[in-house]
């Protein structure tokens, strides 16, 4: 039980730290509604599930110096730069979702794909789960499955909570004034993160 509480606490604290996934869910919910944003939430959770499964299974490609992980970092940098400039280019031009807006299957699937890409191309996710996996390396297989299921559920529940909160009409009205600034700040932050990762790769 003590081990579970330590892992659950560490995982939850990591969820509270805003990153590319948070910004994607927040922007999607504000501009397309929480139902469409739920696709991004599921995509992010599925990407986290891939890393959880790989880390807990002891896949060596998640090691920091492996060729696969370096390629993942480079792909992640490109994705962060793309999303960052997208946020900056469209800052202030996004229309907030209205209560009458009807989500489409195509919009939901596109959101799902964006969420999965955001989660799978974030090397911090791989490093985080690899470090957690070292704590449970000696645990029974059923415990690892339990931990993995808990983490997947926690990621999905947290992102859905963010989407629901921002998709709320009262919150949305207040959020509308801040959205252009949030988009600009998010774009700058994502580009800075990508630049820092590229510098780290070049020096490492």
CSV table of N, CA and C in Angstrom, one decimal, residues 27 31 86-96 176-185:
chain,number,residue,atom,x,y,z
A,27,UNK,N,-7.3,24.2,-25.1
A,27,UNK,CA,-7.6,25.0,-26.3
A,27,UNK,C,-8.7,24.3,-27.1
A,31,UNK,N,-12.4,25.9,-27.9
A,31,UNK,CA,-12.8,26.3,-29.3
A,31,UNK,C,-13.8,25.3,-29.9
A,86,UNK,N,1.5,27.1,-34.5
A,86,UNK,CA,0.0,27.1,-34.8
A,86,UNK,C,-0.7,27.9,-33.7
A,87,UNK,N,-0.4,27.8,-32.5
A,87,UNK,CA,-1.0,28.6,-31.4
A,87,UNK,C,-0.8,30.0,-31.6
A,88,UNK,N,0.5,30.4,-32.0
A,88,UNK,CA,0.8,31.8,-32.2
A,88,UNK,C,0.1,32.4,-33.4
A,89,UNK,N,0.1,31.6,-34.5
A,89,UNK,CA,-0.5,32.1,-35.7
A,89,UNK,C,-2.0,32.4,-35.5
A,90,UNK,N,-2.7,31.5,-34.8
A,90,UNK,CA,-4.2,31.6,-34.7
A,90,UNK,C,-4.6,32.3,-33.4
A,91,UNK,N,-3.7,32.8,-32.6
A,91,UNK,CA,-4.0,33.5,-31.3
A,91,UNK,C,-5.0,34.6,-31.6
A,92,UNK,N,-6.1,34.6,-30.8
A,92,UNK,CA,-7.1,35.6,-31.0
A,92,UNK,C,-8.1,35.4,-32.1
A,93,UNK,N,-7.9,34.4,-32.9
A,93,UNK,CA,-8.8,34.2,-34.1
A,93,UNK,C,-9.7,33.0,-33.8
A,94,UNK,N,-9.5,32.3,-32.7
A,94,UNK,CA,-10.3,31.1,-32.4
A,94,UNK,C,-11.7,31.5,-31.9
A,95,UNK,N,-12.7,30.8,-32.4
A,95,UNK,CA,-14.1,31.1,-31.9
A,95,UNK,C,-14.4,30.1,-30.7
A,96,UNK,N,-14.9,30.6,-29.6
A,96,UNK,CA,-15.2,29.8,-28.5
A,96,UNK,C,-16.5,28.9,-28.9
A,176,UNK,N,-12.8,33.4,-22.2
A,176,UNK,CA,-12.8,34.0,-23.6
A,176,UNK,C,-11.8,35.2,-23.7
A,177,UNK,N,-11.8,36.0,-22.6
A,177,UNK,CA,-10.9,37.2,-22.6
A,177,UNK,C,-9.5,36.8,-22.5
A,178,UNK,N,-9.2,35.7,-21.8
A,178,UNK,CA,-7.8,35.2,-21.6
A,178,UNK,C,-7.3,34.3,-22.7
A,179,UNK,N,-8.2,33.8,-23.6
A,179,UNK,CA,-7.8,32.8,-24.6
A,179,UNK,C,-6.7,33.2,-25.5
A,180,UNK,N,-6.8,34.5,-26.1
A,180,UNK,CA,-5.7,34.9,-27.0
A,180,UNK,C,-4.4,34.9,-26.3
A,181,UNK,N,-4.4,35.4,-25.0
A,181,UNK,CA,-3.1,35.4,-24.3
A,181,UNK,C,-2.6,34.0,-23.9
A,182,UNK,N,-3.6,33.2,-23.6
A,182,UNK,CA,-3.2,31.8,-23.3
A,182,UNK,C,-2.6,31.1,-24.5
A,183,UNK,N,-3.2,31.4,-25.7
A,183,UNK,CA,-2.7,30.8,-26.9
A,183,UNK,C,-1.3,31.3,-27.2
A,184,UNK,N,-1.1,32.6,-27.0
A,184,UNK,CA,0.3,33.1,-27.3
A,184,UNK,C,1.3,32.6,-26.3
A,185,UNK,N,0.9,32.6,-25.0
A,185,UNK,CA,1.8,32.1,-23.9
A,185,UNK,C,2.1,30.6,-24.2
